[in-house]
Amino acid sequence: MPIWLGTVPFAVAYAVTARASGLSVWQTCLMSLTTFAGASQFAAAGMFGAHASGFGIVLTTFLLNARHVLYGLSLSRQMPLTGPQRAFAAQFLTDEAYGMAVVNGPKDPTGLSFPFLLGAELSLYVSWNVTTLLGALAGGFLPDPAALGVGVIFPLAFLGLLVPMLSGRTSLVVALAAGLGGWALSRFLPSGLVILLAGVGGALLGAWLLTRAEAADKAQEAGA
């Protein structure tokens, strides 16, 4: 439920942006029901208002959602899922739901569980769509979302999920390297591609650091 504090204002901001771009109430809500991806919905709504081509909209939203490839790979390695469960979890997966599942996993002796992931996903899905509807209906009475600075809510919400995972020097080094690398790449590349590259780079760095630490431990044991 605390995650709603970050997603609810974001959903309202999306709804206001979509309505200002010329989408009707039902079109605004339909995108939330079927797409369910905040950043991609924001981008698509703005591009609809700018009369962008269908290909351009699809390509932009694809790049923005490319980070979900990394989320899916991570979850598939940590959680036993059947085929239907994979498809269902993928449709409703969000940054916050992934973060909640990963943060909860180490506390549960059985590891990550599909019911917990699904609970986080559907909780966010319901709150997102209800708030989208309210925002779409009240859009004409709400101020410009950009003027309120709501764009900062999303990264802050995910940052709050990241902090508990920084439990050692390796995770801290990887987080800093990925963050700085992403910031540098964002000056030249689209945001979706930046997140994907920073995520892959961080994963490779983490694997190298862990392998190096394990090799050092084995050498120390052999010497003892």
mmCIF file of N, CA, C and O in Angstrom, residues 28-85:
data_model
loop_
_atom_site.group_PDB
_atom_site.id
_atom_site.type_symbol
_atom_site.label_atom_id
_atom_site.label_comp_id
_atom_site.label_asym_id
_atom_site.label_seq_id
_atom_site.Cartn_x
_atom_site.Cartn_y
_atom_site.Cartn_z
ATOM 1 N N THR A 28 -8.299 7.021 -22.629
ATOM 2 C CA THR A 28 -7.322 7.182 -21.557
ATOM 3 C C THR A 28 -7.322 5.977 -20.631
ATOM 4 O O THR A 28 -6.261 5.449 -20.272
ATOM 5 N N CYS A 29 -8.518 5.513 -20.264
ATOM 6 C CA CYS A 29 -8.629 4.366 -19.365
ATOM 7 C C CYS A 29 -8.252 3.063 -20.055
ATOM 8 O O CYS A 29 -7.661 2.169 -19.430
ATOM 9 N N LEU A 30 -8.583 2.940 -21.346
ATOM 10 C CA LEU A 30 -8.255 1.717 -22.077
ATOM 11 C C LEU A 30 -6.748 1.506 -22.142
ATOM 12 O O LEU A 30 -6.272 0.370 -22.024
ATOM 13 N N MET A 31 -5.984 2.590 -22.299
ATOM 14 C CA MET A 31 -4.540 2.439 -22.338
ATOM 15 C C MET A 31 -4.006 1.936 -20.996
ATOM 16 O O MET A 31 -3.098 1.110 -20.952
ATOM 17 N N SER A 32 -4.581 2.415 -19.897
ATOM 18 C CA SER A 32 -4.146 1.938 -18.581
ATOM 19 C C SER A 32 -4.526 0.480 -18.371
ATOM 20 O O SER A 32 -3.780 -0.281 -17.752
ATOM 21 N N LEU A 33 -5.687 0.081 -18.869
ATOM 22 C CA LEU A 33 -6.139 -1.301 -18.692
ATOM 23 C C LEU A 33 -5.309 -2.287 -19.503
ATOM 24 O O LEU A 33 -5.040 -3.407 -19.047
ATOM 25 N N THR A 34 -4.889 -1.889 -20.693
ATOM 26 C CA THR A 34 -4.207 -2.832 -21.584
ATOM 27 C C THR A 34 -2.688 -2.693 -21.558
ATOM 28 O O THR A 34 -1.968 -3.693 -21.603
ATOM 29 N N THR A 35 -2.189 -1.471 -21.480
ATOM 30 C CA THR A 35 -0.744 -1.256 -21.526
ATOM 31 C C THR A 35 -0.125 -1.340 -20.148
ATOM 32 O O THR A 35 0.862 -2.033 -19.937
ATOM 33 N N PHE A 36 -0.695 -0.633 -19.187
ATOM 34 C CA PHE A 36 -0.273 -0.665 -17.783
ATOM 35 C C PHE A 36 1.240 -0.461 -17.659
ATOM 36 O O PHE A 36 1.962 -1.291 -17.145
ATOM 37 N N ALA A 37 1.712 0.668 -18.170
ATOM 38 C CA ALA A 37 3.137 1.013 -18.084
ATOM 39 C C ALA A 37 3.230 2.525 -18.046
ATOM 40 O O ALA A 37 3.063 3.185 -19.077
ATOM 41 N N GLY A 38 3.481 3.068 -16.862
ATOM 42 C CA GLY A 38 3.383 4.503 -16.651
ATOM 43 C C GLY A 38 4.200 5.345 -17.607
ATOM 44 O O GLY A 38 3.681 6.232 -18.284
ATOM 45 N N ALA A 39 5.505 5.100 -17.685
ATOM 46 C CA ALA A 39 6.367 5.914 -18.536
ATOM 47 C C ALA A 39 5.967 5.796 -20.003
ATOM 48 O O ALA A 39 5.952 6.794 -20.736
ATOM 49 N N SER A 40 5.635 4.580 -20.432
ATOM 50 C CA SER A 40 5.230 4.374 -21.827
ATOM 51 C C SER A 40 3.904 5.060 -22.120
ATOM 52 O O SER A 40 3.702 5.619 -23.206
ATOM 53 N N GLN A 41 2.988 5.022 -21.161
ATOM 54 C CA GLN A 41 1.700 5.693 -21.357
ATOM 55 C C GLN A 41 1.881 7.205 -21.458
ATOM 56 O O GLN A 41 1.229 7.866 -22.263
ATOM 57 N N PHE A 42 2.749 7.754 -20.616
ATOM 58 C CA PHE A 42 3.050 9.177 -20.689
ATOM 59 C C PHE A 42 3.574 9.535 -22.073
ATOM 60 O O PHE A 42 3.135 10.505 -22.704
ATOM 61 N N ALA A 43 4.569 8.758 -22.538
ATOM 62 C CA ALA A 43 5.181 9.043 -23.838
ATOM 63 C C ALA A 43 4.159 8.909 -24.960
ATOM 64 O O ALA A 43 4.091 9.765 -25.853
ATOM 65 N N ALA A 44 3.358 7.849 -24.913
ATOM 66 C CA ALA A 44 2.371 7.631 -25.971
ATOM 67 C C ALA A 44 1.333 8.744 -25.990
ATOM 68 O O ALA A 44 0.946 9.233 -27.061
ATOM 69 N N ALA A 45 0.879 9.168 -24.815
ATOM 70 C CA ALA A 45 -0.124 10.235 -24.750
ATOM 71 C C ALA A 45 0.412 11.519 -25.376
ATOM 72 O O ALA A 45 -0.287 12.196 -26.147
ATOM 73 N N GLY A 46 1.658 11.862 -25.045
ATOM 74 C CA GLY A 46 2.255 13.052 -25.630
ATOM 75 C C GLY A 46 2.420 12.947 -27.129
ATOM 76 O O GLY A 46 2.224 13.928 -27.859
ATOM 77 N N MET A 47 2.765 11.750 -27.609
ATOM 78 C CA MET A 47 2.965 11.557 -29.044
ATOM 79 C C MET A 47 1.642 11.554 -29.796
ATOM 80 O O MET A 47 1.570 11.981 -30.945
ATOM 81 N N PHE A 48 0.582 11.063 -29.135
ATOM 82 C CA PHE A 48 -0.749 11.167 -29.741
ATOM 83 C C PHE A 48 -1.105 12.633 -29.952
ATOM 84 O O PHE A 48 -1.641 13.020 -31.005
ATOM 85 N N GLY A 49 -0.809 13.453 -28.930
ATOM 86 C CA GLY A 49 -1.108 14.873 -29.035
ATOM 87 C C GLY A 49 -0.300 15.561 -30.114
ATOM 88 O O GLY A 49 -0.749 16.547 -30.709
ATOM 89 N N ALA A 50 0.906 15.053 -30.378
ATOM 90 C CA ALA A 50 1.768 15.630 -31.415
ATOM 91 C C ALA A 50 1.507 15.002 -32.782
ATOM 92 O O ALA A 50 2.234 15.301 -33.741
ATOM 93 N N HIS A 51 0.515 14.116 -32.864
ATOM 94 C CA HIS A 51 0.142 13.443 -34.113
ATOM 95 C C HIS A 51 1.309 12.648 -34.703
ATOM 96 O O HIS A 51 1.562 12.666 -35.915
ATOM 97 N N ALA A 52 2.040 11.947 -33.827
ATOM 98 C CA ALA A 52 3.148 11.108 -34.281
ATOM 99 C C ALA A 52 2.611 9.875 -35.000
ATOM 100 O O ALA A 52 1.443 9.488 -34.846
ATOM 101 N N SER A 53 3.471 9.228 -35.751
ATOM 102 C CA SER A 53 3.064 8.035 -36.490
ATOM 103 C C SER A 53 2.892 6.852 -35.538
ATOM 104 O O SER A 53 3.487 6.822 -34.442
ATOM 105 N N GLY A 54 2.104 5.882 -35.968
ATOM 106 C CA GLY A 54 1.909 4.688 -35.148
ATOM 107 C C GLY A 54 3.211 3.948 -34.909
ATOM 108 O O GLY A 54 3.460 3.456 -33.807
ATOM 109 N N PHE A 55 4.059 3.876 -35.937
ATOM 110 C CA PHE A 55 5.348 3.194 -35.785
ATOM 111 C C PHE A 55 6.212 3.900 -34.751
ATOM 112 O O PHE A 55 6.881 3.262 -33.933
ATOM 113 N N GLY A 56 6.228 5.221 -34.800
ATOM 114 C CA GLY A 56 7.025 5.984 -33.842
ATOM 115 C C GLY A 56 6.566 5.763 -32.410
ATOM 116 O O GLY A 56 7.392 5.641 -31.494
ATOM 117 N N ILE A 57 5.261 5.691 -32.212
ATOM 118 C CA ILE A 57 4.721 5.466 -30.866
ATOM 119 C C ILE A 57 5.097 4.082 -30.371
ATOM 120 O O ILE A 57 5.533 3.906 -29.227
ATOM 121 N N VAL A 58 4.938 3.071 -31.224
ATOM 122 C CA VAL A 58 5.259 1.700 -30.830
ATOM 123 C C VAL A 58 6.754 1.559 -30.526
ATOM 124 O O VAL A 58 7.143 0.934 -29.530
ATOM 125 N N LEU A 59 7.605 2.146 -31.373
ATOM 126 C CA LEU A 59 9.051 2.045 -31.163
ATOM 127 C C LEU A 59 9.458 2.723 -29.856
ATOM 128 O O LEU A 59 10.266 2.183 -29.089
ATOM 129 N N THR A 60 8.895 3.885 -29.588
ATOM 130 C CA THR A 60 9.238 4.623 -28.364
ATOM 131 C C THR A 60 8.832 3.851 -27.128
ATOM 132 O O THR A 60 9.616 3.709 -26.177
ATOM 133 N N THR A 61 7.619 3.340 -27.121
ATOM 134 C CA THR A 61 7.152 2.607 -25.943
ATOM 135 C C THR A 61 7.893 1.283 -25.785
ATOM 136 O O THR A 61 8.117 0.822 -24.659
ATOM 137 N N PHE A 62 8.299 0.681 -26.902
ATOM 138 C CA PHE A 62 9.088 -0.553 -26.828
ATOM 139 C C PHE A 62 10.417 -0.300 -26.142
ATOM 140 O O PHE A 62 10.845 -1.066 -25.265
ATOM 141 N N LEU A 63 11.088 0.770 -26.524
ATOM 142 C CA LEU A 63 12.377 1.096 -25.923
ATOM 143 C C LEU A 63 12.219 1.434 -24.441
ATOM 144 O O LEU A 63 13.053 1.060 -23.614
ATOM 145 N N LEU A 64 11.156 2.142 -24.108
ATOM 146 C CA LEU A 64 10.925 2.493 -22.707
ATOM 147 C C LEU A 64 10.674 1.254 -21.855
ATOM 148 O O LEU A 64 11.030 1.221 -20.672
ATOM 149 N N ASN A 65 10.053 0.239 -22.433
ATOM 150 C CA ASN A 65 9.731 -0.973 -21.676
ATOM 151 C C ASN A 65 10.793 -2.056 -21.799
ATOM 152 O O ASN A 65 10.611 -3.155 -21.272
ATOM 153 N N ALA A 66 11.897 -1.768 -22.483
ATOM 154 C CA ALA A 66 12.931 -2.789 -22.686
ATOM 155 C C ALA A 66 13.511 -3.286 -21.368
ATOM 156 O O ALA A 66 13.982 -4.418 -21.269
ATOM 157 N N ARG A 67 13.454 -2.457 -20.324
ATOM 158 C CA ARG A 67 13.986 -2.863 -19.015
ATOM 159 C C ARG A 67 13.252 -4.070 -18.446
ATOM 160 O O ARG A 67 13.787 -4.786 -17.607
ATOM 161 N N HIS A 68 12.034 -4.310 -18.902
ATOM 162 C CA HIS A 68 11.268 -5.445 -18.395
ATOM 163 C C HIS A 68 11.891 -6.775 -18.810
ATOM 164 O O HIS A 68 11.596 -7.807 -18.199
ATOM 165 N N VAL A 69 12.718 -6.762 -19.846
ATOM 166 C CA VAL A 69 13.460 -7.972 -20.208
ATOM 167 C C VAL A 69 14.347 -8.391 -19.040
ATOM 168 O O VAL A 69 14.419 -9.577 -18.671
ATOM 169 N N LEU A 70 15.014 -7.410 -18.432
ATOM 170 C CA LEU A 70 15.882 -7.696 -17.291
ATOM 171 C C LEU A 70 15.068 -8.158 -16.088
ATOM 172 O O LEU A 70 15.477 -9.076 -15.368
ATOM 173 N N TYR A 71 13.921 -7.528 -15.853
ATOM 174 C CA TYR A 71 13.068 -7.952 -14.739
ATOM 175 C C TYR A 71 12.624 -9.402 -14.920
ATOM 176 O O TYR A 71 12.639 -10.200 -13.978
ATOM 177 N N GLY A 72 12.210 -9.721 -16.145
ATOM 178 C CA GLY A 72 11.741 -11.082 -16.407
ATOM 179 C C GLY A 72 12.837 -12.115 -16.225
ATOM 180 O O GLY A 72 12.613 -13.176 -15.643
ATOM 181 N N LEU A 73 14.041 -11.811 -16.708
ATOM 182 C CA LEU A 73 15.162 -12.727 -16.536
ATOM 183 C C LEU A 73 15.482 -12.932 -15.062
ATOM 184 O O LEU A 73 15.755 -14.049 -14.613
ATOM 185 N N SER A 74 15.454 -11.849 -14.308
ATOM 186 C CA SER A 74 15.746 -11.937 -12.881
ATOM 187 C C SER A 74 14.712 -12.797 -12.153
ATOM 188 O O SER A 74 15.069 -13.683 -11.369
ATOM 189 N N LEU A 75 13.449 -12.555 -12.416
ATOM 190 C CA LEU A 75 12.394 -13.314 -11.735
ATOM 191 C C LEU A 75 12.407 -14.780 -12.138
ATOM 192 O O LEU A 75 12.154 -15.662 -11.317
ATOM 193 N N SER A 76 12.683 -15.063 -13.414
ATOM 194 C CA SER A 76 12.679 -16.454 -13.872
ATOM 195 C C SER A 76 13.784 -17.271 -13.211
ATOM 196 O O SER A 76 13.669 -18.498 -13.091
ATOM 197 N N ARG A 77 14.838 -16.615 -12.766
ATOM 198 C CA ARG A 77 15.937 -17.309 -12.098
ATOM 199 C C ARG A 77 15.672 -17.500 -10.607
ATOM 200 O O ARG A 77 16.295 -18.356 -9.975
ATOM 201 N N GLN A 78 14.786 -16.701 -10.052
ATOM 202 C CA GLN A 78 14.555 -16.742 -8.617
ATOM 203 C C GLN A 78 13.213 -17.344 -8.216
ATOM 204 O O GLN A 78 13.000 -17.619 -7.034
ATOM 205 N N MET A 79 12.337 -17.545 -9.172
ATOM 206 C CA MET A 79 10.987 -17.979 -8.846
ATOM 207 C C MET A 79 10.519 -19.071 -9.809
ATOM 208 O O MET A 79 10.552 -18.881 -11.026
ATOM 209 N N PRO A 80 10.095 -20.232 -9.297
ATOM 210 C CA PRO A 80 9.560 -21.272 -10.184
ATOM 211 C C PRO A 80 8.185 -20.874 -10.708
ATOM 212 O O PRO A 80 7.244 -20.680 -9.935
ATOM 213 N N LEU A 81 8.045 -20.764 -12.021
ATOM 214 C CA LEU A 81 6.794 -20.340 -12.635
ATOM 215 C C LEU A 81 6.409 -21.292 -13.763
ATOM 216 O O LEU A 81 7.265 -21.727 -14.531
ATOM 217 N N THR A 82 5.126 -21.580 -13.857
ATOM 218 C CA THR A 82 4.619 -22.341 -14.994
ATOM 219 C C THR A 82 4.439 -21.399 -16.179
ATOM 220 O O THR A 82 4.538 -20.180 -16.033
ATOM 221 N N GLY A 83 4.140 -21.961 -17.354
ATOM 222 C CA GLY A 83 3.932 -21.144 -18.538
ATOM 223 C C GLY A 83 2.832 -20.102 -18.366
ATOM 224 O O GLY A 83 3.054 -18.910 -18.623
ATOM 225 N N PRO A 84 1.631 -20.516 -17.917
ATOM 226 C CA PRO A 84 0.557 -19.528 -17.703
ATOM 227 C C PRO A 84 0.928 -18.480 -16.662
ATOM 228 O O PRO A 84 0.579 -17.309 -16.807
ATOM 229 N N GLN A 85 1.630 -18.897 -15.606
ATOM 230 C CA GLN A 85 2.034 -17.934 -14.588
ATOM 231 C C GLN A 85 3.010 -16.908 -15.155
ATOM 232 O O GLN A 85 2.931 -15.724 -14.827
#
